[in-house]
PDB file of N, CA and C in Angstrom:
ATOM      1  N   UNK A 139     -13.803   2.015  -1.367  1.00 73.00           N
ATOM      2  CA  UNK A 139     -13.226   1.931  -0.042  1.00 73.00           C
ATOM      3  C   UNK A 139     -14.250   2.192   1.053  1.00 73.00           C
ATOM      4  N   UNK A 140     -15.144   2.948   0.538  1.00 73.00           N
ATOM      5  CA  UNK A 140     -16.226   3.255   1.829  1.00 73.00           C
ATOM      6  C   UNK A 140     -17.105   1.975   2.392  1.00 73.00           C
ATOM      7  N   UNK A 141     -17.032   1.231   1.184  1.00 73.00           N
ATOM      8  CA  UNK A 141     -17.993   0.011   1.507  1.00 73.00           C
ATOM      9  C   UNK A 141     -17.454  -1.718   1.881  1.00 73.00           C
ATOM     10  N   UNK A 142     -15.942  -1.251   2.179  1.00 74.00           N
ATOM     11  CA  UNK A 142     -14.705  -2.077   2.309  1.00 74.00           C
ATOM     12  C   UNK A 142     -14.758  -2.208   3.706  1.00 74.00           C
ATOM     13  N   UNK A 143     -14.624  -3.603   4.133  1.00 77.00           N
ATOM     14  CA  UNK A 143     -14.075  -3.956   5.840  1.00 77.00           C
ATOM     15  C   UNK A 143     -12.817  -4.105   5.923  1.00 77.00           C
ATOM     16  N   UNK A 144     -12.158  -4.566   4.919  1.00 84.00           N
ATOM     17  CA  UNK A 144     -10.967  -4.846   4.996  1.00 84.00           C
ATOM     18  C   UNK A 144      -9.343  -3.416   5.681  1.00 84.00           C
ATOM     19  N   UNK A 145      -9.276  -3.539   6.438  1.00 91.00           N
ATOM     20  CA  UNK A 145      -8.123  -2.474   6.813  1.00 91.00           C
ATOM     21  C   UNK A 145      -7.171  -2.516   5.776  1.00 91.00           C
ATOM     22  N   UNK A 146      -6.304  -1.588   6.005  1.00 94.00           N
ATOM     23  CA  UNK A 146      -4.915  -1.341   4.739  1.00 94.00           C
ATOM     24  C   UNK A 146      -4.210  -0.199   5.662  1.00 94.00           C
ATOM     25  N   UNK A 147      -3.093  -0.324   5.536  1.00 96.00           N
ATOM     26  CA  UNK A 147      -1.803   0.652   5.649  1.00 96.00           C
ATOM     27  C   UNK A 147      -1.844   1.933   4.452  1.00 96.00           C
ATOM     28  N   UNK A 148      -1.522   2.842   4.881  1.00 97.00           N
ATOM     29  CA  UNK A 148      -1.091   4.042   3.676  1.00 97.00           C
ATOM     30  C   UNK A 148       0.175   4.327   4.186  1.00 97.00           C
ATOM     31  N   UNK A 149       1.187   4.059   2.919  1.00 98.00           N
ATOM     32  CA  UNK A 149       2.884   4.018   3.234  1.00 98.00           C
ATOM     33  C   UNK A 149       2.900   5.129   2.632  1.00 98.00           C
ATOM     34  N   UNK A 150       3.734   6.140   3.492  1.00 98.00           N
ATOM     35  CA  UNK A 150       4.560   6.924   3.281  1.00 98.00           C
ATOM     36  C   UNK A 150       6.314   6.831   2.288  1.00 98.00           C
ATOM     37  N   UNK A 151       6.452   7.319   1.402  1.00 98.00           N
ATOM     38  CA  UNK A 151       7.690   7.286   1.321  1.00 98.00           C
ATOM     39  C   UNK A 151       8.284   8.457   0.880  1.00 98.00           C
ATOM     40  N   UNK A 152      10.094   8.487   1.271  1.00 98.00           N
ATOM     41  CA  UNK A 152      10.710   9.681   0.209  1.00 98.00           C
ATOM     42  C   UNK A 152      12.019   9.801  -0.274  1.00 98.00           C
ATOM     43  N   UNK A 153      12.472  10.280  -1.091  1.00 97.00           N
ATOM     44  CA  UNK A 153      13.711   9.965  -1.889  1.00 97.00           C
ATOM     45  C   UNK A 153      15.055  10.010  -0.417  1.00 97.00           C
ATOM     46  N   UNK A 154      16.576  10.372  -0.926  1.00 97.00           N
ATOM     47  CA  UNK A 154      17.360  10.169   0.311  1.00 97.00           C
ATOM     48  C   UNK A 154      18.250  11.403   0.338  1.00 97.00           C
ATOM     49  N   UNK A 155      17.347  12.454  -0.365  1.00 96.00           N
ATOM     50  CA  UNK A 155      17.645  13.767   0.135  1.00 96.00           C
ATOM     51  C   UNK A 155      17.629  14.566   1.068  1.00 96.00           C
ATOM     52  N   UNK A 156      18.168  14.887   2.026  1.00 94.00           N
ATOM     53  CA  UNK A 156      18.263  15.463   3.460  1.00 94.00           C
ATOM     54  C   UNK A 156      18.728  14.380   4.140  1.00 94.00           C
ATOM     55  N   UNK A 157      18.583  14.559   5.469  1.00 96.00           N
ATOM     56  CA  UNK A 157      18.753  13.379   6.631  1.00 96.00           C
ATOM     57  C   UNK A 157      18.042  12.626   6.761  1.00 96.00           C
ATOM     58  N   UNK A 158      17.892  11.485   7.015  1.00 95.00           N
ATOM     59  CA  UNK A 158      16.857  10.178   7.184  1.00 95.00           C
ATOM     60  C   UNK A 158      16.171  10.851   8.302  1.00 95.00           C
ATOM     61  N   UNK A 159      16.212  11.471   9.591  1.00 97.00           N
ATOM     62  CA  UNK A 159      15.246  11.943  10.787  1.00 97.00           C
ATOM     63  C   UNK A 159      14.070  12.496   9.644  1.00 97.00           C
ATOM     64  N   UNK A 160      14.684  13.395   8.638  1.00 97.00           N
ATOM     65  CA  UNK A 160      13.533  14.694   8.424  1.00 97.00           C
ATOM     66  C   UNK A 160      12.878  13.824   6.896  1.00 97.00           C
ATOM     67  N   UNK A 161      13.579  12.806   6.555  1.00 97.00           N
ATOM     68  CA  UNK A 161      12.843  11.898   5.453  1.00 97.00           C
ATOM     69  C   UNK A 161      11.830  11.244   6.149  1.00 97.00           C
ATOM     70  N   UNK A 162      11.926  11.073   7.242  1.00 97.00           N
ATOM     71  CA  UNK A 162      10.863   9.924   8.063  1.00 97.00           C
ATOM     72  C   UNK A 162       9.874  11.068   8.070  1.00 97.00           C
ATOM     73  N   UNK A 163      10.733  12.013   9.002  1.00 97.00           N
ATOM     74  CA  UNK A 163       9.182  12.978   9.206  1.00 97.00           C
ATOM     75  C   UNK A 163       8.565  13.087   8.061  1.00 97.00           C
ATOM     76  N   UNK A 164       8.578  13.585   7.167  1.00 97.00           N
ATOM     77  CA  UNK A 164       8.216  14.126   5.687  1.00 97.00           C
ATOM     78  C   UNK A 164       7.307  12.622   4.944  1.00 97.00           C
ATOM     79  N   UNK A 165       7.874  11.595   5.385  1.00 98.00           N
ATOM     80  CA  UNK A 165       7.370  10.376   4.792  1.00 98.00           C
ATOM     81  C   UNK A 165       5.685  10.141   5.531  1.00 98.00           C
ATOM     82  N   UNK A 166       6.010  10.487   7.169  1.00 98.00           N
ATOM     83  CA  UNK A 166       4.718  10.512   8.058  1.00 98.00           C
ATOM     84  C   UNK A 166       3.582  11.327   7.503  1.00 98.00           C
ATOM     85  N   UNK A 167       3.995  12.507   7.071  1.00 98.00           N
ATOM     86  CA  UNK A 167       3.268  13.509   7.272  1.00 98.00           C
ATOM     87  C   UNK A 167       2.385  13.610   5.590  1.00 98.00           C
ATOM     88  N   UNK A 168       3.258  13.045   4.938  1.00 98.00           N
ATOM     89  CA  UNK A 168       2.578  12.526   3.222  1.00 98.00           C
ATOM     90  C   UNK A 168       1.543  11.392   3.407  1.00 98.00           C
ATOM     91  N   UNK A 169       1.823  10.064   4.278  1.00 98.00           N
ATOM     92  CA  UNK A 169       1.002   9.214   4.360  1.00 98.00           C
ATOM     93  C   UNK A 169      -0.061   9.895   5.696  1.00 98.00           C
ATOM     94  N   UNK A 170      -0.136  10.673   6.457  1.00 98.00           N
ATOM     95  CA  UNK A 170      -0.881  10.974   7.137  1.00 98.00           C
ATOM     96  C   UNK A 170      -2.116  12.361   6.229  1.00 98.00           C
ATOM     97  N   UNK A 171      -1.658  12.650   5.329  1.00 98.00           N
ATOM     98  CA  UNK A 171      -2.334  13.474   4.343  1.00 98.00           C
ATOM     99  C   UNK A 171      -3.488  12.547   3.663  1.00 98.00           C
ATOM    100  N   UNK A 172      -2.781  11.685   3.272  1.00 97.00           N
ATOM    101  CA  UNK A 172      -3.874  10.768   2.487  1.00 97.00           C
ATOM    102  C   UNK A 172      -4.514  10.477   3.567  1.00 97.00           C
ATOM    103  N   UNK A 173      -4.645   9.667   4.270  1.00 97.00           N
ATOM    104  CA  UNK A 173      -5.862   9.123   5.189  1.00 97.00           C
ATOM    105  C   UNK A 173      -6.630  10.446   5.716  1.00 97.00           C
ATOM    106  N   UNK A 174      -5.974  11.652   5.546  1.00 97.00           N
ATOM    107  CA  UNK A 174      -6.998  12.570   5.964  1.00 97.00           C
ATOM    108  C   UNK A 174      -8.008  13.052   4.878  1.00 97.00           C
ATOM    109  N   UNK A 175      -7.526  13.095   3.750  1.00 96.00           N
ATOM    110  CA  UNK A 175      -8.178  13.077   2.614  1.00 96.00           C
ATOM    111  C   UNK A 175      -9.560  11.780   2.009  1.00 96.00           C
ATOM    112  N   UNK A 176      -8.738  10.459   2.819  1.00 95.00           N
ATOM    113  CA  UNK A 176      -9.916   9.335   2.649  1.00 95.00           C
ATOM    114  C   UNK A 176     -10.722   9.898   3.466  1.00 95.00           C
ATOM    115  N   UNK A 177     -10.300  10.011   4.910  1.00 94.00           N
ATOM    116  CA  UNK A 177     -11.535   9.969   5.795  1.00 94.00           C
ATOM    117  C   UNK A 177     -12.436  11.466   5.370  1.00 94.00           C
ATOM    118  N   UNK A 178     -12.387  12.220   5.250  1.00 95.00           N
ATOM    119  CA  UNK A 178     -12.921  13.195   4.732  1.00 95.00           C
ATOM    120  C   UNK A 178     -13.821  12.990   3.313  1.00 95.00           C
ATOM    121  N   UNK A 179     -13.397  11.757   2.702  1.00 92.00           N
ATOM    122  CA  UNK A 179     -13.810  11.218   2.124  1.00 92.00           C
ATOM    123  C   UNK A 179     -15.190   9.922   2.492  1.00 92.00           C
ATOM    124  N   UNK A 180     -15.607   9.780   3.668  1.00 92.00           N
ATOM    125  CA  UNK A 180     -15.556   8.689   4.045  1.00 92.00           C
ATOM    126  C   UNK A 180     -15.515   7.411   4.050  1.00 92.00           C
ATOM    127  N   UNK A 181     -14.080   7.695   4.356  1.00 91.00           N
ATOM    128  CA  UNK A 181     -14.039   6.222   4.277  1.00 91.00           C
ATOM    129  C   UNK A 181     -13.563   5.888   5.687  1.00 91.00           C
ATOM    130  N   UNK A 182     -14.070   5.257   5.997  1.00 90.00           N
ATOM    131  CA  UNK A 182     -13.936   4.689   7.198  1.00 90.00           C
ATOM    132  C   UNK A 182     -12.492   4.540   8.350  1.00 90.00           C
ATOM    133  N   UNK A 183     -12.406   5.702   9.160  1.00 89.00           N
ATOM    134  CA  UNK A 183     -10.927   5.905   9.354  1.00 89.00           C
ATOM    135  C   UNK A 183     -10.738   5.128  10.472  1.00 89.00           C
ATOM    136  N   UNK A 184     -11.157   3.632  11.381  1.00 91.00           N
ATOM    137  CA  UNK A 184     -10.545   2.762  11.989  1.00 91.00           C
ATOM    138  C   UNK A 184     -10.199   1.832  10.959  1.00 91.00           C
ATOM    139  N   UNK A 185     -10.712   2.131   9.612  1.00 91.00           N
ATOM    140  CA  UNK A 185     -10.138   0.909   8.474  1.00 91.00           C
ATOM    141  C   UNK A 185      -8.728   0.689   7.941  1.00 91.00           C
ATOM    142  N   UNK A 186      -7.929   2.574   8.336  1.00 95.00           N
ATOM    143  CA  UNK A 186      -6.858   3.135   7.782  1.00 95.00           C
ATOM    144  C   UNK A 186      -5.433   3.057   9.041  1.00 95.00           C
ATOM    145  N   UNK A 187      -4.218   3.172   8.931  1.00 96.00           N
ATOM    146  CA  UNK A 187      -3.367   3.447   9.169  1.00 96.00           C
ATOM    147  C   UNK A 187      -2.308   3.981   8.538  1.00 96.00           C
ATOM    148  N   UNK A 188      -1.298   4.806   8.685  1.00 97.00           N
ATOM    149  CA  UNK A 188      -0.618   5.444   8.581  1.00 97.00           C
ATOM    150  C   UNK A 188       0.505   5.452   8.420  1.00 97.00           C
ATOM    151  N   UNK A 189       1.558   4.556   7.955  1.00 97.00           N
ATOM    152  CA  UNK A 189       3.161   5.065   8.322  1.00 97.00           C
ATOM    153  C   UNK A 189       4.083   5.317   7.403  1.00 97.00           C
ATOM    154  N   UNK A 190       5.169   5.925   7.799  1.00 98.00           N
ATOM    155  CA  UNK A 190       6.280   6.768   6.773  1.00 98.00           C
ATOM    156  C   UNK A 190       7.322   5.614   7.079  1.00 98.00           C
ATOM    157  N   UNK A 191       8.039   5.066   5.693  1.00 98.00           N
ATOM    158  CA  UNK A 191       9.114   4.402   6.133  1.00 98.00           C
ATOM    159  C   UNK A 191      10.891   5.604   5.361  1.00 98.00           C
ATOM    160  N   UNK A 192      10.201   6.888   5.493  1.00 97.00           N
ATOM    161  CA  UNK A 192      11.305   7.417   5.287  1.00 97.00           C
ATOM    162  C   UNK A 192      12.224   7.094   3.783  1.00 97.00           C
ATOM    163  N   UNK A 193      13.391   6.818   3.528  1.00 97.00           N
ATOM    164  CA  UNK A 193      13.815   6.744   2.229  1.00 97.00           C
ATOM    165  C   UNK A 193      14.177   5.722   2.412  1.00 97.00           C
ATOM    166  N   UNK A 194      13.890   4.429   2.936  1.00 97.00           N
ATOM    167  CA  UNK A 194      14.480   2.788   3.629  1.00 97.00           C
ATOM    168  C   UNK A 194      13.926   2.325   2.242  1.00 97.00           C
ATOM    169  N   UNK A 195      12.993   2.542   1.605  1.00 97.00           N
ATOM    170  CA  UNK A 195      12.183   1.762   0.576  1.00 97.00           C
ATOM    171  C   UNK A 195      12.356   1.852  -1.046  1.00 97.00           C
ATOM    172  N   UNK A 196      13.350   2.358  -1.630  1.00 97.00           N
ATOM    173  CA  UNK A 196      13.256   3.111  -2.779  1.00 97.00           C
ATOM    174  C   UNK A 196      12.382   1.879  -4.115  1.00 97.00           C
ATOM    175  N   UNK A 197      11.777   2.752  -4.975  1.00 97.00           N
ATOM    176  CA  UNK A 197      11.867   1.595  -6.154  1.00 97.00           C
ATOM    177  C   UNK A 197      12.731   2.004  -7.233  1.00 97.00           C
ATOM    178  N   UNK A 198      13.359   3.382  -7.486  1.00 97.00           N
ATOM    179  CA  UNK A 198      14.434   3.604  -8.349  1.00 97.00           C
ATOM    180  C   UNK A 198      15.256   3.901  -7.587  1.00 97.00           C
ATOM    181  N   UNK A 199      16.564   4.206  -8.614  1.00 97.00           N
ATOM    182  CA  UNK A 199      17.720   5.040  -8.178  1.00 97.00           C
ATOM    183  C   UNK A 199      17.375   6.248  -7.474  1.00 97.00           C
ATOM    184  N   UNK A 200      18.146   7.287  -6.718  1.00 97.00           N
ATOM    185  CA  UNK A 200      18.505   8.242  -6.201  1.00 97.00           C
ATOM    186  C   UNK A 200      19.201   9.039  -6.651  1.00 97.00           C
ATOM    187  N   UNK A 201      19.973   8.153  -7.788  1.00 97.00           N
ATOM    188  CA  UNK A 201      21.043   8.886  -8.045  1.00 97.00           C
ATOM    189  C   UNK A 201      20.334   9.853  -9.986  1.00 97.00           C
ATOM    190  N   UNK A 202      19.162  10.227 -10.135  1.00 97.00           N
ATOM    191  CA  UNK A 202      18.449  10.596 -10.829  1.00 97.00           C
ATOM    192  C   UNK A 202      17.716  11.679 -10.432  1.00 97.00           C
ATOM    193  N   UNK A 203      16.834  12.731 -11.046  1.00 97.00           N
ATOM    194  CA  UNK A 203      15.771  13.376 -10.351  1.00 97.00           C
ATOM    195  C   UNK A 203      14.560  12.545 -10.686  1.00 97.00           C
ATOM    196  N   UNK A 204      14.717  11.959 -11.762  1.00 97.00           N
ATOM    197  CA  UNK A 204      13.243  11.287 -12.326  1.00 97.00           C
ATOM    198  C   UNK A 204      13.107   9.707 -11.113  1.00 97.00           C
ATOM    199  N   UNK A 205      14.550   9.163 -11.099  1.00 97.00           N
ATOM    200  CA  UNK A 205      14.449   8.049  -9.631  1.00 97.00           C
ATOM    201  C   UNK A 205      13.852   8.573  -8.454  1.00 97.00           C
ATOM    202  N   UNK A 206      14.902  10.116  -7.722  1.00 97.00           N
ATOM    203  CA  UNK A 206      14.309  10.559  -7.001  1.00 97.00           C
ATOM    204  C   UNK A 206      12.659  10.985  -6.763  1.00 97.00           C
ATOM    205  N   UNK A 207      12.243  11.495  -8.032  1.00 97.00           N
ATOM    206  CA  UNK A 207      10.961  11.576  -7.998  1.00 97.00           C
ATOM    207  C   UNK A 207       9.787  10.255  -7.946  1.00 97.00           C
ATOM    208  N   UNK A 208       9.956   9.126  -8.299  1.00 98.00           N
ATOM    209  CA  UNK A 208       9.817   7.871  -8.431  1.00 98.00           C
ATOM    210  C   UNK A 208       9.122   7.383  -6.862  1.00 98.00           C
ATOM    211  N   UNK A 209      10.682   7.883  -6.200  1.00 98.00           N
ATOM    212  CA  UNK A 209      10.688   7.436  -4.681  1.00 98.00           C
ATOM    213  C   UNK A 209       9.767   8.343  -3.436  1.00 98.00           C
ATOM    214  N   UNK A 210       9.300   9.367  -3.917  1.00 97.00           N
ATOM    215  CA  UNK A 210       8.621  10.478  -3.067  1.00 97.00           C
ATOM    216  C   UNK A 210       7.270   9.895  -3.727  1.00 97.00           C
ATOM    217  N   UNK A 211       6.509   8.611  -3.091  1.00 98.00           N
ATOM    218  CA  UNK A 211       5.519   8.304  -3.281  1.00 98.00           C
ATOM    219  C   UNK A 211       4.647   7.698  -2.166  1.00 98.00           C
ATOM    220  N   UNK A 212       3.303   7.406  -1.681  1.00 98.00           N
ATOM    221  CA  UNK A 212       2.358   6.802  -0.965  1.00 98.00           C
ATOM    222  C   UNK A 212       2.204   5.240  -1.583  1.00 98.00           C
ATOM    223  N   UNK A 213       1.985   4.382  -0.930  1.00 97.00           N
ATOM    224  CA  UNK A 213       1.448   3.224  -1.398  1.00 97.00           C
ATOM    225  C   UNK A 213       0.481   2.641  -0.332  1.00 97.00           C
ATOM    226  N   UNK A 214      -0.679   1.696  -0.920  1.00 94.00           N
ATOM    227  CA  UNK A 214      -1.465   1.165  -0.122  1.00 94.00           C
ATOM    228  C   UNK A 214      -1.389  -0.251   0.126  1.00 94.00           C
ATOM    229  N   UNK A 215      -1.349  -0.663   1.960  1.00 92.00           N
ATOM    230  CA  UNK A 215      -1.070  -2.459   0.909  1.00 92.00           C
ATOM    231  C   UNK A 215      -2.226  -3.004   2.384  1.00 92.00           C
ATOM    232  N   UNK A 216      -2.479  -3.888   1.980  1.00 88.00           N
ATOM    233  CA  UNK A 216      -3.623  -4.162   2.316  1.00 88.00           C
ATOM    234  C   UNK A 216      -3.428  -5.600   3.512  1.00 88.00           C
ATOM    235  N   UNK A 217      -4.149  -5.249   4.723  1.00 80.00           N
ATOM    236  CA  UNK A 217      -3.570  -5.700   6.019  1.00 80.00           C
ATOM    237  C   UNK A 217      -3.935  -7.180   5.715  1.00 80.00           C
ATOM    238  N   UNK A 218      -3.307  -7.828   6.230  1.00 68.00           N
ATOM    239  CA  UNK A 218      -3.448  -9.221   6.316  1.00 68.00           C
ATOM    240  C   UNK A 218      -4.062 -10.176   7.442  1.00 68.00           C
TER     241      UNK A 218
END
């Protein structure tokens, strides 16, 4: 990544436990961890962005702890 031009998003996500306000927050503040961790890393932090889409995104159930856990994840996708 350090030697990468290409920009990318770091997605926030999290299961649909609590209220969606404090899932978003919580989703921000996970994907804002990682890019602090890249750039500290350096990697180049106008390359990075940031956002939480809260529990809008799941890839399992909810209705699980192992789904729930599934869904409390970061993903990277790469800007177009």
């Amino acid at each position: 990544l350090k030697g990468k031009s290409d920009g990318f998003e770091i997605a926030g996500h999290a299961d649909n436990v609590g209220n969606e306000a404090s899932n978003l927050t919580l989703s921000e503040a996970r994907a804002k961890a990682v890019l602090g961790f890249l750039a500290k890393q350096q990697v180049p932090a106008n390359n990075m962005t940031a956002k939480g889409y809260g529990s809008a995104v799941p890839v399992a159930s909810n209705d699980t702890e192992t789904g729930r856990l599934k869904n409390r994840r970061i993903e990277y996708k790469l800007a177009k």
